[in-house]
Coordinates of N, CA and C in Angstrom, one line a residue:
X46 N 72.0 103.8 38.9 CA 71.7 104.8 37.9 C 71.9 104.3 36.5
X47 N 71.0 103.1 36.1 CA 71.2 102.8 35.2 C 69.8 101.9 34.2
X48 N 68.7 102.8 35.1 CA 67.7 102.1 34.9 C 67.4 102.1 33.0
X49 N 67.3 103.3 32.1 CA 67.7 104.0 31.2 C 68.0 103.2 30.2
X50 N 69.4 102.9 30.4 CA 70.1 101.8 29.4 C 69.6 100.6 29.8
X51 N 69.5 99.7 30.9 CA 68.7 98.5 30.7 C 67.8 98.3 30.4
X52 N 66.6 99.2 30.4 CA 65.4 99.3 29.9 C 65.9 99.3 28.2
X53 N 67.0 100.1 27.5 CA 66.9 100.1 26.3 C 67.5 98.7 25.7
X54 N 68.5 98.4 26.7 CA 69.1 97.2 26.2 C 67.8 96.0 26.1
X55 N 67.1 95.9 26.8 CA 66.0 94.4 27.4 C 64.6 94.8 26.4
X56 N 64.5 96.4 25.7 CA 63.8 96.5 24.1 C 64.7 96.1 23.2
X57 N 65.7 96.4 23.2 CA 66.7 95.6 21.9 C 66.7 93.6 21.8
X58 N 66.9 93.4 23.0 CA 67.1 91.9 23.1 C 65.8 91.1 22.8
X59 N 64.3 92.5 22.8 CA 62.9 91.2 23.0 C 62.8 90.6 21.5
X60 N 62.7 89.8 21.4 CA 62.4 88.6 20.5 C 61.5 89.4 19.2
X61 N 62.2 89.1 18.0 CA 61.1 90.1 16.9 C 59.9 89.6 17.0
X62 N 59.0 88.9 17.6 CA 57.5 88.2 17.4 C 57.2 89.0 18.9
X63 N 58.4 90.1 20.0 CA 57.3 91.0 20.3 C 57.2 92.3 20.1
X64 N 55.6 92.3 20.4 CA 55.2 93.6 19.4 C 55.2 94.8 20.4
X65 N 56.3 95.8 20.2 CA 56.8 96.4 20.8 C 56.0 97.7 20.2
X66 N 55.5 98.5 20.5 CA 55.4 100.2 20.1 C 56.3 101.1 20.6
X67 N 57.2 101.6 19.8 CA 58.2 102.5 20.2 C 57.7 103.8 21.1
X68 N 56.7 104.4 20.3 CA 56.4 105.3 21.2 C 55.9 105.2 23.1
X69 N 55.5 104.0 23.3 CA 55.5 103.2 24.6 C 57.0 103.2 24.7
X70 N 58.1 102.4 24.3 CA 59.1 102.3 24.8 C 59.9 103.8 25.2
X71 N 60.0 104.7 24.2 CA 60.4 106.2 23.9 C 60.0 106.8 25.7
X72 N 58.6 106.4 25.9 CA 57.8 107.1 26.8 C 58.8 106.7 28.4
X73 N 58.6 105.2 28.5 CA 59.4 104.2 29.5 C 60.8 104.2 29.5
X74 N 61.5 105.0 28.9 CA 62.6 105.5 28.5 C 63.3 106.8 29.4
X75 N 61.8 107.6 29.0 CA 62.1 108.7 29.0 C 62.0 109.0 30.9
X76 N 60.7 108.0 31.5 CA 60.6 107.6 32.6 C 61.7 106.9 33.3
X77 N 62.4 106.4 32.8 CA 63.5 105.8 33.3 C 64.8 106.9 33.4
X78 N 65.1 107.9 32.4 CA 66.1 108.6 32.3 C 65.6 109.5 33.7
X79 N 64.1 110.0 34.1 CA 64.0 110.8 35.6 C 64.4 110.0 36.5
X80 N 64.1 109.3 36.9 CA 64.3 108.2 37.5 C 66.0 107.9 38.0
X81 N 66.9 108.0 36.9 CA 67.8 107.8 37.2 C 68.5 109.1 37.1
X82 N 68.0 110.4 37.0 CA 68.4 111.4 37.2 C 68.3 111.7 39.2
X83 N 67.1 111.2 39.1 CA 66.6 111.1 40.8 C 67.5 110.9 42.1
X84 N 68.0 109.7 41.1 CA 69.3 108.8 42.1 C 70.6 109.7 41.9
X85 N 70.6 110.5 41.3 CA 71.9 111.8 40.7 C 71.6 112.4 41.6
X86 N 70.6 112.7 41.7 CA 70.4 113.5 42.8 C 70.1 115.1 41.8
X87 N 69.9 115.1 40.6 CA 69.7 116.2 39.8 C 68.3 117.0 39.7
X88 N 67.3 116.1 40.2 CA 66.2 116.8 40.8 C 65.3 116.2 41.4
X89 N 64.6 117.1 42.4 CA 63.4 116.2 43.1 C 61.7 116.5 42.2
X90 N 60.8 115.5 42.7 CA 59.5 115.9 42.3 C 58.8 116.5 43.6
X91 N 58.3 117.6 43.1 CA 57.4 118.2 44.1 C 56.1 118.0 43.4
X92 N 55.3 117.6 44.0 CA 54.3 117.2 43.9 C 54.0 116.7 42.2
X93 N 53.5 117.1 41.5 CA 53.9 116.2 39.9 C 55.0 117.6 39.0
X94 N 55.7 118.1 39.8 CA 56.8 118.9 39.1 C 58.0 118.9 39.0
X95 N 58.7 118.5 38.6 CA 60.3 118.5 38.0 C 61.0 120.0 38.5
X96 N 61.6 119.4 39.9 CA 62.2 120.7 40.5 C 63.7 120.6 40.0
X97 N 64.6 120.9 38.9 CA 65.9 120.8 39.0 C 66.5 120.9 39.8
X98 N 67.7 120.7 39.9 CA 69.0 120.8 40.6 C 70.2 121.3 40.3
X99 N 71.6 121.3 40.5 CA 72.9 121.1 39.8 C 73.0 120.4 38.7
X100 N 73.3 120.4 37.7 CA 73.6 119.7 36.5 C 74.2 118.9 36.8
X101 N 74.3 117.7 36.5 CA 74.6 116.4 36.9 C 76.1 116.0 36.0
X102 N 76.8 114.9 36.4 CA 78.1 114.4 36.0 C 77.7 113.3 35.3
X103 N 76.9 112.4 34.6 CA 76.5 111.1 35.2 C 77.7 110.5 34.1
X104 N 78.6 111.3 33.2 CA 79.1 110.0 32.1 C 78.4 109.8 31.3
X105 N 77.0 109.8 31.2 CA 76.1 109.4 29.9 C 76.0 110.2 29.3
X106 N 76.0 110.4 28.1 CA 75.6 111.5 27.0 C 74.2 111.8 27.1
X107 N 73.2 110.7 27.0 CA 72.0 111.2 26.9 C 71.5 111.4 28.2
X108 N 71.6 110.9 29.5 CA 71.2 111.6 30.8 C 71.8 112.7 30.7
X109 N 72.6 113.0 30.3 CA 73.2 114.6 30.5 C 72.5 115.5 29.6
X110 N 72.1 114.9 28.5 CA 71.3 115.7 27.4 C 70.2 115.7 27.9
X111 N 69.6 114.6 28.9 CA 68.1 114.8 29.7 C 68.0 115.5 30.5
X112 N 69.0 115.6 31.1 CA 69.2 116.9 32.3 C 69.2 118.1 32.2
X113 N 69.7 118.3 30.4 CA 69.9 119.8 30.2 C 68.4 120.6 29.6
X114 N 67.4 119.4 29.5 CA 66.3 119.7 29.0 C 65.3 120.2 30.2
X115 N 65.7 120.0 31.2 CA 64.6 120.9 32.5 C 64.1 122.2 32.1
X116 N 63.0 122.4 32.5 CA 62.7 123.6 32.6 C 63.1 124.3 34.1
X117 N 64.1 125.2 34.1 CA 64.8 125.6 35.4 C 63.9 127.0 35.9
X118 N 62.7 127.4 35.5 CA 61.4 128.7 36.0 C 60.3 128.0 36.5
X119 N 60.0 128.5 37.4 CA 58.9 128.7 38.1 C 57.9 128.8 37.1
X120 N 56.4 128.1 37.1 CA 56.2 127.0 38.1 C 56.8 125.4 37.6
X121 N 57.9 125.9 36.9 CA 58.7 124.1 36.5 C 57.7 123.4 35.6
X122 N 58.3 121.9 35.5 CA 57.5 121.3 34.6 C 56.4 120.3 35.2
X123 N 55.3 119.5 34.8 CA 55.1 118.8 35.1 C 55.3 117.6 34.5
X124 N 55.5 116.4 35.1 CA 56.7 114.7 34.7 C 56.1 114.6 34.2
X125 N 54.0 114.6 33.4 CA 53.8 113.8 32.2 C 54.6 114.5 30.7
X126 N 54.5 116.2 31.1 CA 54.5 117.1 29.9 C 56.2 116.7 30.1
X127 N 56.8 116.5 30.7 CA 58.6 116.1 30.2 C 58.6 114.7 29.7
X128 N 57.6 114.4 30.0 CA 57.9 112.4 29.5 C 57.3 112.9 27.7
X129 N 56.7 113.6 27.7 CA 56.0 113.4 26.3 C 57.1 114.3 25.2
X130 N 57.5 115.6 25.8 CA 58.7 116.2 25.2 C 59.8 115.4 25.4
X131 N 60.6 115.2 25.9 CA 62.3 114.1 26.2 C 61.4 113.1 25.2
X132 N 60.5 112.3 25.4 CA 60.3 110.7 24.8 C 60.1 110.8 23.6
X133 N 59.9 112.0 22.6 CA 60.2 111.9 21.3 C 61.0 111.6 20.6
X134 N 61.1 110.6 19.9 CA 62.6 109.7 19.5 C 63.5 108.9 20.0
X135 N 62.9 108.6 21.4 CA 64.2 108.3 22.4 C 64.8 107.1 22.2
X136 N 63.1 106.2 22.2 CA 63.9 104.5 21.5 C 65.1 104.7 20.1
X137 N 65.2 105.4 19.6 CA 65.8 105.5 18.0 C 67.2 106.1 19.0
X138 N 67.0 107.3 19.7 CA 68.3 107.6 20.0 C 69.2 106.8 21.0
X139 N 68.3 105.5 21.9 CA 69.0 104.6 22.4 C 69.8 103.6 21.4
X140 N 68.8 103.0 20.7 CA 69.3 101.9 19.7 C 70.6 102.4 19.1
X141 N 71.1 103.7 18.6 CA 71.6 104.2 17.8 C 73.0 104.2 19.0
X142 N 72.8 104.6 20.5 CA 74.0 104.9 21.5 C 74.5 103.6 21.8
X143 N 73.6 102.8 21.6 CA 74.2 101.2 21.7 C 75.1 100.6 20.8
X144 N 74.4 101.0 20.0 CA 75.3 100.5 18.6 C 76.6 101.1 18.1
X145 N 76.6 102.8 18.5 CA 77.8 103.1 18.7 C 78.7 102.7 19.3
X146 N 78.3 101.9 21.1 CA 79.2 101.3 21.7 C 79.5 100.2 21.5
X147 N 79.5 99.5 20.0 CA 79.2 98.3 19.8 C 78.5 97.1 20.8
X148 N 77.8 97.7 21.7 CA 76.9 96.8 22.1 C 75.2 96.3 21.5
X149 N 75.2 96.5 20.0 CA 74.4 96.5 18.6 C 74.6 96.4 17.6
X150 N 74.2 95.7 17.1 CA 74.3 95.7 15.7 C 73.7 95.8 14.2
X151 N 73.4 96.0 13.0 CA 72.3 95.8 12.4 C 72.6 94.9 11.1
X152 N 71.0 94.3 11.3 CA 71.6 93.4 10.6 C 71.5 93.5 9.0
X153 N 72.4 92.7 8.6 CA 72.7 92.7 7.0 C 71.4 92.0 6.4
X154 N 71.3 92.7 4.9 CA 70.4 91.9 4.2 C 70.9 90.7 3.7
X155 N 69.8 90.3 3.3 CA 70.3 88.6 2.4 C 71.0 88.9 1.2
X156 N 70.2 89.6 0.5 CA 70.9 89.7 -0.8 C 72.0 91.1 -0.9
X157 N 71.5 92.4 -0.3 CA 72.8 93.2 -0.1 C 73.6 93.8 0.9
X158 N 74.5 93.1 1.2 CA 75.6 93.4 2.1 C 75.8 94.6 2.7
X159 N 74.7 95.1 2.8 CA 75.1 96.3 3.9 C 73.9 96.2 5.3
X160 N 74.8 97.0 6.0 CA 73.3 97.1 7.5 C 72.0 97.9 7.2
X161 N 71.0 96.9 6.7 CA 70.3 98.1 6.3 C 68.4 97.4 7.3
X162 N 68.9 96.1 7.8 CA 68.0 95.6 8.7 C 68.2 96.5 9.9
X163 N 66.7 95.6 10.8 CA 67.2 96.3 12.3 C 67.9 96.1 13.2
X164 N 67.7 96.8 14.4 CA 69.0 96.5 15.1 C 68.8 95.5 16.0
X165 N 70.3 94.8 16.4 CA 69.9 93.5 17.2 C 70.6 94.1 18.4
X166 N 70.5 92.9 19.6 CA 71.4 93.5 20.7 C 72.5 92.3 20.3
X167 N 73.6 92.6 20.7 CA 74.9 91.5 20.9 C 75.1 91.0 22.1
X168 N 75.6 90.0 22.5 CA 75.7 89.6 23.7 C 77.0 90.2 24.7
X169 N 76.7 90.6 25.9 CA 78.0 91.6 26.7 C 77.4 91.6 28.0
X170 N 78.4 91.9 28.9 CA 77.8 92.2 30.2 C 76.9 92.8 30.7
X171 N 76.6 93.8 29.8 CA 75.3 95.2 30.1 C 74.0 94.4 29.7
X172 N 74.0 93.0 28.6 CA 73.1 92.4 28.3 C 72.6 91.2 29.3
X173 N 73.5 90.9 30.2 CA 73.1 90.2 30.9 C 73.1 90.6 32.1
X174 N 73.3 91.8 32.8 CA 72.6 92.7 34.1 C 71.3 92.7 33.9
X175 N 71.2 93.7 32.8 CA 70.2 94.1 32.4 C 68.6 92.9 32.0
X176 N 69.0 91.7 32.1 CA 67.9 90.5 31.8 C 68.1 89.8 33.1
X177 N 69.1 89.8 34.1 CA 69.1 89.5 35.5 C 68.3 90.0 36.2
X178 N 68.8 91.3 36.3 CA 67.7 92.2 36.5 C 66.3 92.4 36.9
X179 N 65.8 91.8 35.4 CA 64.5 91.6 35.1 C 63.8 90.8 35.2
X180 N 65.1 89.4 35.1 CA 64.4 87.8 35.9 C 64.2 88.3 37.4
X181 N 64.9 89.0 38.1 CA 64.3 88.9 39.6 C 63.6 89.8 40.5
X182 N 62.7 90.6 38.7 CA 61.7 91.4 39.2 C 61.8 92.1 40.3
X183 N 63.1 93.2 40.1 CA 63.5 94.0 40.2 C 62.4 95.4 40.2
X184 N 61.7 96.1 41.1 CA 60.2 96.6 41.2 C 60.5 97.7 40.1
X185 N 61.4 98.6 39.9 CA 61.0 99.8 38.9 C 61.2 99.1 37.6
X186 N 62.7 98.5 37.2 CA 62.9 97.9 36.0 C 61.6 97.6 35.3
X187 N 60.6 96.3 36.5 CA 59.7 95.7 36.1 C 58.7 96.2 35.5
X188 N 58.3 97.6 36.7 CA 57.2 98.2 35.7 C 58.2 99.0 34.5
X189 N 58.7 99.6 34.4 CA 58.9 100.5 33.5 C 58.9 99.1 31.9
X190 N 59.5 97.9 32.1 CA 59.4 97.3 31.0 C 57.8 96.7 30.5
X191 N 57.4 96.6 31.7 CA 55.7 96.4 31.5 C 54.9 97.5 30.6
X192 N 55.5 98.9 31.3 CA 54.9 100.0 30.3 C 55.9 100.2 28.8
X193 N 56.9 99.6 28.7 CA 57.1 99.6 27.5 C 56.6 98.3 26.4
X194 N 55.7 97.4 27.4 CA 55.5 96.4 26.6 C 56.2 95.3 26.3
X195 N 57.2 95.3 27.2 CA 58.1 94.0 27.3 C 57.7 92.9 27.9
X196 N 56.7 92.6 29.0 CA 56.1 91.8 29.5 C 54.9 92.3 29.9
X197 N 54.0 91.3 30.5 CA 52.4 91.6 30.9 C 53.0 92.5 32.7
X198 N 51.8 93.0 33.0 CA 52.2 93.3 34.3 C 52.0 92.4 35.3
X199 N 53.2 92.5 36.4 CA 53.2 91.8 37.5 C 52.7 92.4 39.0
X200 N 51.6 92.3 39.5 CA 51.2 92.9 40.2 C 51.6 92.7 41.5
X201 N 52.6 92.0 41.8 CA 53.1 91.7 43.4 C 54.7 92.4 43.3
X202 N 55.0 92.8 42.2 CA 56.2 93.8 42.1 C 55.8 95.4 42.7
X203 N 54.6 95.5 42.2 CA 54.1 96.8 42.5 C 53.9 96.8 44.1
X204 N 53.8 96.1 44.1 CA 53.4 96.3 46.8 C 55.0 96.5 46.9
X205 N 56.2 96.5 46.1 CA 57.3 96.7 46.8 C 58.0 98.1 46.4
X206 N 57.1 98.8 45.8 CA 57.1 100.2 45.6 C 56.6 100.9 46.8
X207 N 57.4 101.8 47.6 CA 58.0 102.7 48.3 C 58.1 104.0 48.4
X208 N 58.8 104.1 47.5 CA 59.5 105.7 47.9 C 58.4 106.2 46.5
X209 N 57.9 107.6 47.1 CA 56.9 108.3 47.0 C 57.4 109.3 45.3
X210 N 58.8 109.5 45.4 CA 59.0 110.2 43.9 C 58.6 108.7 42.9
X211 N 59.4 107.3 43.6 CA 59.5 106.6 42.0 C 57.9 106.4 41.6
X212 N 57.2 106.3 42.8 CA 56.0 105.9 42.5 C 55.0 106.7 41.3
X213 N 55.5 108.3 42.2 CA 54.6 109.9 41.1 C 55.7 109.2 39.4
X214 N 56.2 109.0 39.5 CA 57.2 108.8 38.2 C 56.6 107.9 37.6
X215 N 56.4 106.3 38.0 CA 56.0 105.4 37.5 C 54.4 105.4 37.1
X216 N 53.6 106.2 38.0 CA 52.6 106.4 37.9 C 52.6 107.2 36.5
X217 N 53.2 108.5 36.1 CA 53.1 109.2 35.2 C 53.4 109.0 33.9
X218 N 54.3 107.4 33.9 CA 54.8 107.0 32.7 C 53.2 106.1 32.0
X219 N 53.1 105.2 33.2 CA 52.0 104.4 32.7 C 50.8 105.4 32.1
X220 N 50.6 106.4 32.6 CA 49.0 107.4 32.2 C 49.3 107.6 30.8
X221 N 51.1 108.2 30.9 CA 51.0 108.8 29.1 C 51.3 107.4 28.6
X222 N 51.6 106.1 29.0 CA 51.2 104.8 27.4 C 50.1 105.1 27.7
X223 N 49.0 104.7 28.6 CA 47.4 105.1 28.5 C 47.1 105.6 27.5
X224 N 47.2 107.2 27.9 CA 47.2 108.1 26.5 C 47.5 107.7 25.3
X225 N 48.3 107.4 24.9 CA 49.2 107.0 23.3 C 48.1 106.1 23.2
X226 N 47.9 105.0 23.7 CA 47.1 103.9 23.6 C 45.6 104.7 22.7
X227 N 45.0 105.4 23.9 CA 43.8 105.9 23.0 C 44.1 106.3 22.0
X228 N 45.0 107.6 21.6 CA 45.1 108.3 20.8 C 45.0 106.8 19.3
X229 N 46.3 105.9 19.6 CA 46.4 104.8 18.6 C 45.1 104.1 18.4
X230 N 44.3 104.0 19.3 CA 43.0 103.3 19.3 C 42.1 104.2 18.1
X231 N 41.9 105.4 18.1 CA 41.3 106.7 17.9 C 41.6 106.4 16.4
X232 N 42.5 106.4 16.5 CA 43.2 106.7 14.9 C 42.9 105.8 14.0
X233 N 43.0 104.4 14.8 CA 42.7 102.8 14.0 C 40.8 103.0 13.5
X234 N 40.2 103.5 14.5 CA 38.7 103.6 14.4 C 38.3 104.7 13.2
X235 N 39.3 105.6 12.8 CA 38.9 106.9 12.1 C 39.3 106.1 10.6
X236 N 40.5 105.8 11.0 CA 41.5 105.0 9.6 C 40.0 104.1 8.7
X237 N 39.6 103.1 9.9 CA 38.8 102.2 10.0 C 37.9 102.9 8.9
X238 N 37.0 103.6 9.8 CA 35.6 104.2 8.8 C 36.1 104.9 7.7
X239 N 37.3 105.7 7.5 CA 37.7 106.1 6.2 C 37.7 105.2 5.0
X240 N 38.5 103.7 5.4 CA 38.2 102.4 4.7 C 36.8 102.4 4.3
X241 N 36.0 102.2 5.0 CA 34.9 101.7 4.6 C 34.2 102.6 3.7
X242 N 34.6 103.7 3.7 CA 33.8 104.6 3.0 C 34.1 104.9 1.9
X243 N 35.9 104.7 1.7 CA 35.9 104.7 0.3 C 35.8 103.6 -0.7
X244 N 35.7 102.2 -0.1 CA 35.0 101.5 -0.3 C 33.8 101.3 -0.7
X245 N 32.9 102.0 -0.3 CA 32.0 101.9 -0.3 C 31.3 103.2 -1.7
X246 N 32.6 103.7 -2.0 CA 32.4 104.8 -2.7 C 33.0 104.4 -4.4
X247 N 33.2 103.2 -3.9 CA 34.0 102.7 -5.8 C 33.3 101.8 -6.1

């Protein structure tokens, strides 16, 4: 039950030259927090719906805060429409729970001594599960870091996917980066011909 925090810890640790989109990570995040709600045992998926359960114990602040966000009515939610609600801000609110546990830090500027760079990870045990983990392509970790853009995808991780919720889960994380993806694509193209036009207008 801890897929969640590694996933946020192993976007904190990737290297600043990679180009990470938060709202992908936020999304793979937010996919990971079901996920490890799953293993709580705090709800099942019926067919692509978020059936709650008991309110869960897990210790975490923010799985608890993800658990309290269910829709507990008929006909419940569907896992893309809760990946897109929960995954708003999520990267920001992980970096920020790390850092609180001093497992983060931010860095100082050059010239003024306060934290006003971004955040880095620091080195700790949760830093090196969490990159173990991921060296031994570990099948959910894997994809969920693939959809957040931590690595390219590995396609012989995916044949050792199984069980029929992580799959509807994993499946639903990937559609909405899909989505984002266009929408970003969409935007660059509109941006694009806006440029040209006022360009073309001076």
């Amino acid at each position: 039950m801890n897929a969640a925090r590694d996933l946020a810890v192993l976007a904190l640790a990737a290297s600043p030259g990679t180009p990470l989109e938060q709202g992908d990570v936020s999304l793979a995040l937010a996919g990971a927090e079901l996920l490890d709600l799953v293993e709580a045992g705090a709800l099942v998926v019926d067919s692509d719906r978020i059936v709650p359960g008991a309110p869960p114990e897990t210790g975490d602040p923010l799985l608890d805060e993800a658990a309290a966000t269910f829709v507990r009515q008929e006909p419940y939610e569907a896992v893309e429409d809760w990946l897109w609600r929960r995954g708003e801000g999520l990267s920001a609110a992980y970096s920020s729970a790390l850092e609180s546990e001093g497992l983060a830090t931010r860095e100082r500027g050059r010239r003024i001594p306060v934290r006003s760079g971004r955040t880095v990870l620091l080195d700790s045990p949760e830093r090196t599960r969490a990159e173990e983990r991921l060296a031994s392509a570990e099948p959910v970790l894997t994809t969920l870091a693939t959809a957040a853009g931590l690595q390219d995808e590995r396609a012989e991780t995916l044949e050792d996917l199984t069980d029929d919720t992580v799959t509807a889960v994993l499946a639903a994380v990937g559609d909405a980066v899909m989505e984002l993806e266009g929408v970003r694509q969409r935007r660059a193209v509109e941006n694009s011909a806006f440029d040209n036009i006022w360009r073309g207008g001076v």
